[in-house]
């Protein structure tokens, strides 16, 4: 089953509004042969979403947010709702990133609520899962990832599952320069696909599973050539248009 590869840049807490618009415009103008063959999105910080959305309007680059709250509105100081993301021009939203889980206490239950709220608003969640170094060294990788996938996606119909992207991001590979080998990535991606098949039957063949964690132009092609690696969630390397575009092109099959 051929899945369109999906590459998303996660800009984290980087870029002012003018910097973000300039970076997004460079990505928009540099897709070249990847346009229409690789699905591409960028996730700027909340402050730059609207301006970047305007710069990307009508282009092949989609807008993603980095987080969301599950309520539609109300007294939730500091939070942003799915409707607000939609209003700003977003099509996607990252959920359960390991930095949110480990630095800000995001739980699997919060991930589940956010996924439901995003789907309800017509947005597509990118649900991040991944083990820490201690968990990998304790041979608990598959157990941890399985729990995160099952709890984060609990209760979704096959139709809803198809709108979800899963991002496997081993925590020990994020921002460290250490990348999982293509074989290590494929092993976990295949395990995730198996769980998705249990949850959603044949929908699992259409769900994209991205790899994330120190993806660079040098390793992107090999990682994404694995049968169950359907793209990448890119942090550091997405802040340089040239590197990000090289990764996008590495997804061409
Ligand atoms: P990195 O980040 O590419 O800088 O390792 C990936 C991510 O956190 O999504």
mmCIF file of C-alpha atoms and ligand atoms in Angstrom:
data_model
loop_
_atom_site.group_PDB
_atom_site.id
_atom_site.type_symbol
_atom_site.label_atom_id
_atom_site.label_comp_id
_atom_site.label_asym_id
_atom_site.label_seq_id
_atom_site.Cartn_x
_atom_site.Cartn_y
_atom_site.Cartn_z
ATOM 1 C CA UNK A 1 0.000 0.000 0.000
ATOM 2 C CA UNK A 2 1.596 3.255 -1.120
ATOM 3 C CA UNK A 3 1.244 5.985 1.441
ATOM 4 C CA UNK A 4 2.111 9.585 0.553
ATOM 5 C CA UNK A 5 5.109 10.446 2.731
ATOM 6 C CA UNK A 6 4.516 13.233 5.230
ATOM 7 C CA UNK A 7 7.319 15.471 6.512
ATOM 8 C CA UNK A 8 6.634 18.071 9.199
ATOM 9 C CA UNK A 9 9.021 20.642 10.639
ATOM 10 C CA UNK A 10 8.650 21.235 14.366
ATOM 11 C CA UNK A 11 10.099 24.662 15.043
ATOM 12 C CA UNK A 12 9.632 24.396 18.816
ATOM 13 C CA UNK A 13 10.301 27.706 20.633
ATOM 14 C CA UNK A 14 12.160 29.324 17.769
ATOM 15 C CA UNK A 15 11.541 32.178 15.309
ATOM 16 C CA UNK A 16 9.972 35.603 15.685
ATOM 17 C CA UNK A 17 7.085 36.444 13.345
ATOM 18 C CA UNK A 18 9.267 37.960 10.582
ATOM 19 C CA UNK A 19 11.802 35.121 10.877
ATOM 20 C CA UNK A 20 9.031 32.525 10.739
ATOM 21 C CA UNK A 21 7.447 34.094 7.645
ATOM 22 C CA UNK A 22 10.838 34.204 5.903
ATOM 23 C CA UNK A 23 11.604 30.550 6.745
ATOM 24 C CA UNK A 24 8.148 29.338 5.695
ATOM 25 C CA UNK A 25 8.369 31.282 2.435
ATOM 26 C CA UNK A 26 11.722 29.698 1.620
ATOM 27 C CA UNK A 27 10.260 26.241 2.224
ATOM 28 C CA UNK A 28 7.188 27.094 0.123
ATOM 29 C CA UNK A 29 9.341 28.283 -2.786
ATOM 30 C CA UNK A 30 11.828 25.408 -2.646
ATOM 31 C CA UNK A 31 9.670 22.273 -2.856
ATOM 32 C CA UNK A 32 10.534 21.653 -6.490
ATOM 33 C CA UNK A 33 9.979 18.048 -7.568
ATOM 34 C CA UNK A 34 8.599 17.149 -4.109
ATOM 35 C CA UNK A 35 5.515 19.364 -4.612
ATOM 36 C CA UNK A 36 2.452 17.148 -4.545
ATOM 37 C CA UNK A 37 4.516 13.981 -3.994
ATOM 38 C CA UNK A 38 5.458 14.588 -0.377
ATOM 39 C CA UNK A 39 2.990 16.106 2.067
ATOM 40 C CA UNK A 40 4.804 18.943 3.846
ATOM 41 C CA UNK A 41 3.884 20.950 6.941
ATOM 42 C CA UNK A 42 5.615 23.353 9.321
ATOM 43 C CA UNK A 43 4.769 23.931 12.978
ATOM 44 C CA UNK A 44 5.772 27.429 14.112
ATOM 45 C CA UNK A 45 5.145 28.688 17.662
ATOM 46 C CA UNK A 46 1.608 29.935 18.365
ATOM 47 C CA UNK A 47 2.597 33.608 17.939
ATOM 48 C CA UNK A 48 3.609 33.065 14.309
ATOM 49 C CA UNK A 49 0.805 30.727 13.217
ATOM 50 C CA UNK A 50 -1.453 33.295 11.642
ATOM 51 C CA UNK A 51 1.263 35.162 9.752
ATOM 52 C CA UNK A 52 2.849 31.939 8.501
ATOM 53 C CA UNK A 53 -0.594 30.658 7.531
ATOM 54 C CA UNK A 54 -1.070 33.749 5.365
ATOM 55 C CA UNK A 55 2.340 33.285 3.758
ATOM 56 C CA UNK A 56 1.501 29.650 2.972
ATOM 57 C CA UNK A 57 -2.081 30.197 1.782
ATOM 58 C CA UNK A 58 -2.708 28.461 -1.537
ATOM 59 C CA UNK A 59 0.669 26.712 -1.406
ATOM 60 C CA UNK A 60 1.597 23.034 -0.976
ATOM 61 C CA UNK A 61 2.955 23.621 2.532
ATOM 62 C CA UNK A 62 0.468 23.123 5.331
ATOM 63 C CA UNK A 63 0.356 24.696 8.755
ATOM 64 C CA UNK A 64 0.623 22.754 12.006
ATOM 65 C CA UNK A 65 0.484 23.802 15.650
ATOM 66 C CA UNK A 66 2.697 22.309 18.355
ATOM 67 C CA UNK A 67 0.046 21.798 21.042
ATOM 68 C CA UNK A 68 -3.605 22.441 21.838
ATOM 69 C CA UNK A 69 -6.064 22.330 24.718
ATOM 70 C CA UNK A 70 -9.067 20.007 24.430
ATOM 71 C CA UNK A 71 -11.747 22.447 25.564
ATOM 72 C CA UNK A 72 -13.441 24.672 22.992
ATOM 73 C CA UNK A 73 -13.284 27.839 25.122
ATOM 74 C CA UNK A 74 -13.358 29.050 28.681
ATOM 75 C CA UNK A 75 -11.250 30.093 31.645
ATOM 76 C CA UNK A 76 -8.037 28.240 30.731
ATOM 77 C CA UNK A 77 -5.315 30.888 30.969
ATOM 78 C CA UNK A 78 -2.488 30.254 28.556
ATOM 79 C CA UNK A 79 -4.287 27.634 26.500
ATOM 80 C CA UNK A 80 -5.369 27.613 22.830
ATOM 81 C CA UNK A 81 -8.379 25.682 21.489
ATOM 82 C CA UNK A 82 -8.738 23.568 18.334
ATOM 83 C CA UNK A 83 -11.110 26.172 16.880
ATOM 84 C CA UNK A 84 -8.496 28.872 17.381
ATOM 85 C CA UNK A 85 -5.912 26.766 15.538
ATOM 86 C CA UNK A 86 -8.325 26.243 12.684
ATOM 87 C CA UNK A 87 -9.004 29.980 12.629
ATOM 88 C CA UNK A 88 -5.258 30.656 12.396
ATOM 89 C CA UNK A 89 -5.056 28.410 9.317
ATOM 90 C CA UNK A 90 -3.831 25.133 10.822
ATOM 91 C CA UNK A 91 -4.531 21.745 9.275
ATOM 92 C CA UNK A 92 -2.476 19.680 11.770
ATOM 93 C CA UNK A 93 -1.418 19.739 15.393
ATOM 94 C CA UNK A 94 1.371 17.881 17.185
ATOM 95 C CA UNK A 95 0.221 16.138 20.368
ATOM 96 C CA UNK A 96 2.144 14.315 23.076
ATOM 97 C CA UNK A 97 5.599 15.489 22.034
ATOM 98 C CA UNK A 98 8.145 14.110 24.501
ATOM 99 C CA UNK A 99 9.070 17.638 25.573
ATOM 100 C CA UNK A 100 5.413 18.184 26.559
ATOM 101 C CA UNK A 101 5.271 14.793 28.264
ATOM 102 C CA UNK A 102 8.546 15.104 30.171
ATOM 103 C CA UNK A 103 8.891 18.856 30.816
ATOM 104 C CA UNK A 104 5.217 19.763 31.202
ATOM 105 C CA UNK A 105 3.619 16.599 32.534
ATOM 106 C CA UNK A 106 1.406 15.689 29.564
ATOM 107 C CA UNK A 107 -0.226 12.324 30.196
ATOM 108 C CA UNK A 108 -1.612 9.686 27.836
ATOM 109 C CA UNK A 109 -5.082 10.745 28.993
ATOM 110 C CA UNK A 110 -4.392 14.373 28.011
ATOM 111 C CA UNK A 111 -3.139 13.132 24.640
ATOM 112 C CA UNK A 112 -6.357 11.158 24.165
ATOM 113 C CA UNK A 113 -8.497 14.205 24.941
ATOM 114 C CA UNK A 114 -6.495 16.447 22.640
ATOM 115 C CA UNK A 115 -6.688 13.934 19.775
ATOM 116 C CA UNK A 116 -10.471 13.724 20.174
ATOM 117 C CA UNK A 117 -10.881 17.495 20.287
ATOM 118 C CA UNK A 118 -8.689 18.020 17.224
ATOM 119 C CA UNK A 119 -10.557 15.434 15.165
ATOM 120 C CA UNK A 120 -13.850 16.927 16.289
ATOM 121 C CA UNK A 121 -12.733 20.317 14.972
ATOM 122 C CA UNK A 122 -11.562 18.912 11.627
ATOM 123 C CA UNK A 123 -7.849 19.057 12.431
ATOM 124 C CA UNK A 124 -5.372 16.215 11.993
ATOM 125 C CA UNK A 125 -3.346 15.142 15.030
ATOM 126 C CA UNK A 126 0.312 14.116 14.828
ATOM 127 C CA UNK A 127 0.616 11.909 17.891
ATOM 128 C CA UNK A 128 4.159 11.492 19.223
ATOM 129 C CA UNK A 129 5.272 8.383 21.059
ATOM 130 C CA UNK A 130 8.696 7.113 22.091
ATOM 131 C CA UNK A 131 10.802 5.592 24.808
ATOM 132 C CA UNK A 132 13.499 7.145 26.989
ATOM 133 C CA UNK A 133 17.058 5.813 27.037
ATOM 134 C CA UNK A 134 16.428 4.026 30.367
ATOM 135 C CA UNK A 135 13.339 2.386 28.897
ATOM 136 C CA UNK A 136 15.249 1.224 25.811
ATOM 137 C CA UNK A 137 18.124 -0.089 27.903
ATOM 138 C CA UNK A 138 15.595 -1.906 30.080
ATOM 139 C CA UNK A 139 14.102 -3.573 26.950
ATOM 140 C CA UNK A 140 10.820 -1.749 27.525
ATOM 141 C CA UNK A 141 10.623 0.133 24.192
ATOM 142 C CA UNK A 142 7.743 -1.790 22.673
ATOM 143 C CA UNK A 143 5.789 -1.887 25.922
ATOM 144 C CA UNK A 144 6.053 1.905 26.395
ATOM 145 C CA UNK A 145 5.215 2.706 22.789
ATOM 146 C CA UNK A 146 2.273 0.289 22.829
ATOM 147 C CA UNK A 147 0.846 1.936 25.945
ATOM 148 C CA UNK A 148 1.224 5.414 24.437
ATOM 149 C CA UNK A 149 -0.423 4.377 21.163
ATOM 150 C CA UNK A 150 -3.303 2.443 22.744
ATOM 151 C CA UNK A 151 -4.098 5.069 25.380
ATOM 152 C CA UNK A 152 -3.583 8.093 23.145
ATOM 153 C CA UNK A 153 -5.822 6.688 20.414
ATOM 154 C CA UNK A 154 -8.368 4.929 22.625
ATOM 155 C CA UNK A 155 -11.953 5.026 21.446
ATOM 156 C CA UNK A 156 -11.351 6.253 17.887
ATOM 157 C CA UNK A 157 -13.234 4.753 14.964
ATOM 158 C CA UNK A 158 -11.304 3.397 11.964
ATOM 159 C CA UNK A 159 -12.406 6.483 10.033
ATOM 160 C CA UNK A 160 -11.003 8.791 12.708
ATOM 161 C CA UNK A 161 -7.779 6.778 12.957
ATOM 162 C CA UNK A 162 -7.117 7.367 9.278
ATOM 163 C CA UNK A 163 -6.877 11.075 9.975
ATOM 164 C CA UNK A 164 -4.149 10.562 12.563
ATOM 165 C CA UNK A 165 -0.398 10.524 11.963
ATOM 166 C CA UNK A 166 1.772 8.745 14.507
ATOM 167 C CA UNK A 167 5.316 10.033 15.074
ATOM 168 C CA UNK A 168 7.786 7.583 16.607
ATOM 169 C CA UNK A 169 10.387 9.694 18.354
ATOM 170 C CA UNK A 170 12.805 7.871 20.633
ATOM 171 C CA UNK A 171 13.456 10.423 23.380
ATOM 172 C CA UNK A 172 17.185 9.602 23.428
ATOM 173 C CA UNK A 173 17.441 10.660 19.768
ATOM 174 C CA UNK A 174 15.737 14.044 20.072
ATOM 175 C CA UNK A 175 18.113 16.975 19.790
ATOM 176 C CA UNK A 176 21.059 14.741 20.720
ATOM 177 C CA UNK A 177 22.503 14.044 17.293
ATOM 178 C CA UNK A 178 21.925 10.318 17.966
ATOM 179 C CA UNK A 179 19.564 8.770 15.450
ATOM 180 C CA UNK A 180 17.929 5.395 15.654
ATOM 181 C CA UNK A 181 19.327 3.152 12.935
ATOM 182 C CA UNK A 182 16.963 2.494 10.055
ATOM 183 C CA UNK A 183 16.534 -1.061 11.401
ATOM 184 C CA UNK A 184 15.723 0.160 14.929
ATOM 185 C CA UNK A 185 13.174 2.601 13.517
ATOM 186 C CA UNK A 186 11.596 -0.012 11.238
ATOM 187 C CA UNK A 187 11.235 -2.484 14.121
ATOM 188 C CA UNK A 188 9.214 -0.029 16.211
ATOM 189 C CA UNK A 189 7.254 1.316 13.228
ATOM 190 C CA UNK A 190 6.194 -2.218 12.287
ATOM 191 C CA UNK A 191 5.107 -2.838 15.892
ATOM 192 C CA UNK A 192 3.062 0.376 15.835
ATOM 193 C CA UNK A 193 1.472 -0.626 12.519
ATOM 194 C CA UNK A 194 0.454 -3.947 14.073
ATOM 195 C CA UNK A 195 -1.262 -2.174 16.982
ATOM 196 C CA UNK A 196 -2.964 0.206 14.546
ATOM 197 C CA UNK A 197 -4.246 -2.818 12.624
ATOM 198 C CA UNK A 198 -5.777 -4.175 15.810
ATOM 199 C CA UNK A 199 -7.394 -0.805 16.469
ATOM 200 C CA UNK A 200 -8.551 0.100 12.990
ATOM 201 C CA UNK A 201 -8.226 -2.892 10.647
ATOM 202 C CA UNK A 202 -7.242 -1.935 7.113
ATOM 203 C CA UNK A 203 -7.146 1.768 8.068
ATOM 204 C CA UNK A 204 -3.700 0.918 9.473
ATOM 205 C CA UNK A 205 -2.359 0.617 5.927
ATOM 206 C CA UNK A 206 -3.251 4.235 5.264
ATOM 207 C CA UNK A 207 -1.965 5.797 8.502
ATOM 208 C CA UNK A 208 1.380 7.532 8.186
ATOM 209 C CA UNK A 209 4.001 6.760 10.824
ATOM 210 C CA UNK A 210 6.729 9.416 10.886
ATOM 211 C CA UNK A 211 10.158 8.964 12.433
ATOM 212 C CA UNK A 212 11.599 11.789 14.528
ATOM 213 C CA UNK A 213 14.853 12.307 16.380
ATOM 214 C CA UNK A 214 17.907 14.000 14.844
ATOM 215 C CA UNK A 215 16.672 13.545 11.280
ATOM 216 C CA UNK A 216 19.160 15.278 8.959
ATOM 217 C CA UNK A 217 19.705 15.445 5.203
ATOM 218 C CA UNK A 218 22.396 12.751 5.631
ATOM 219 C CA UNK A 219 20.163 10.125 7.263
ATOM 220 C CA UNK A 220 16.681 11.031 6.032
ATOM 221 C CA UNK A 221 16.616 8.960 2.869
ATOM 222 C CA UNK A 222 17.745 5.743 4.516
ATOM 223 C CA UNK A 223 15.261 6.102 7.385
ATOM 224 C CA UNK A 224 12.364 6.894 5.068
ATOM 225 C CA UNK A 225 13.192 4.049 2.714
ATOM 226 C CA UNK A 226 12.078 1.585 5.401
ATOM 227 C CA UNK A 227 8.701 0.033 4.545
ATOM 228 C CA UNK A 228 6.889 1.402 7.620
ATOM 229 C CA UNK A 229 8.645 4.784 7.876
ATOM 230 C CA UNK A 230 6.294 7.158 6.072
ATOM 231 C CA UNK A 231 8.017 10.461 6.628
ATOM 232 C CA UNK A 232 9.656 12.491 9.365
ATOM 233 C CA UNK A 233 9.017 14.919 12.184
ATOM 234 C CA UNK A 234 12.029 17.195 12.079
ATOM 235 C CA UNK A 235 13.170 19.509 14.867
ATOM 236 C CA UNK A 236 16.574 21.191 14.635
ATOM 237 C CA UNK A 237 17.111 20.597 10.914
ATOM 238 C CA UNK A 238 13.736 22.186 10.081
ATOM 239 C CA UNK A 239 15.062 25.606 11.119
ATOM 240 C CA UNK A 240 17.260 25.761 8.002
ATOM 241 C CA UNK A 241 15.193 25.767 4.815
ATOM 242 C CA UNK A 242 17.973 24.127 2.827
ATOM 243 C CA UNK A 243 18.287 21.196 5.243
ATOM 244 C CA UNK A 244 14.541 20.795 5.656
ATOM 245 C CA UNK A 245 14.007 20.800 1.896
ATOM 246 C CA UNK A 246 16.750 18.194 1.474
ATOM 247 C CA UNK A 247 14.922 15.994 3.998
ATOM 248 C CA UNK A 248 11.626 16.536 2.164
ATOM 249 C CA UNK A 249 13.295 15.447 -1.072
ATOM 250 C CA UNK A 250 14.749 12.434 0.739
ATOM 251 C CA UNK A 251 11.167 11.221 1.116
ATOM 252 C CA UNK A 252 10.684 10.957 -2.668
ATOM 253 C CA UNK A 253 10.330 7.349 -3.681
HETATM 254 P P1 LIG B 1 15.234 16.926 16.471
HETATM 255 O O1 LIG B 1 13.767 17.039 17.108
HETATM 256 O O2 LIG B 1 15.054 16.687 15.002
HETATM 257 O O3 LIG B 1 15.883 18.246 16.778
HETATM 258 O O4 LIG B 1 15.920 15.780 17.152
HETATM 259 C C1 LIG B 1 12.737 16.190 16.683
HETATM 260 C C2 LIG B 1 11.467 16.525 17.427
HETATM 261 O O5 LIG B 1 11.557 16.841 18.623
HETATM 262 O O6 LIG B 1 10.360 16.488 16.866
#
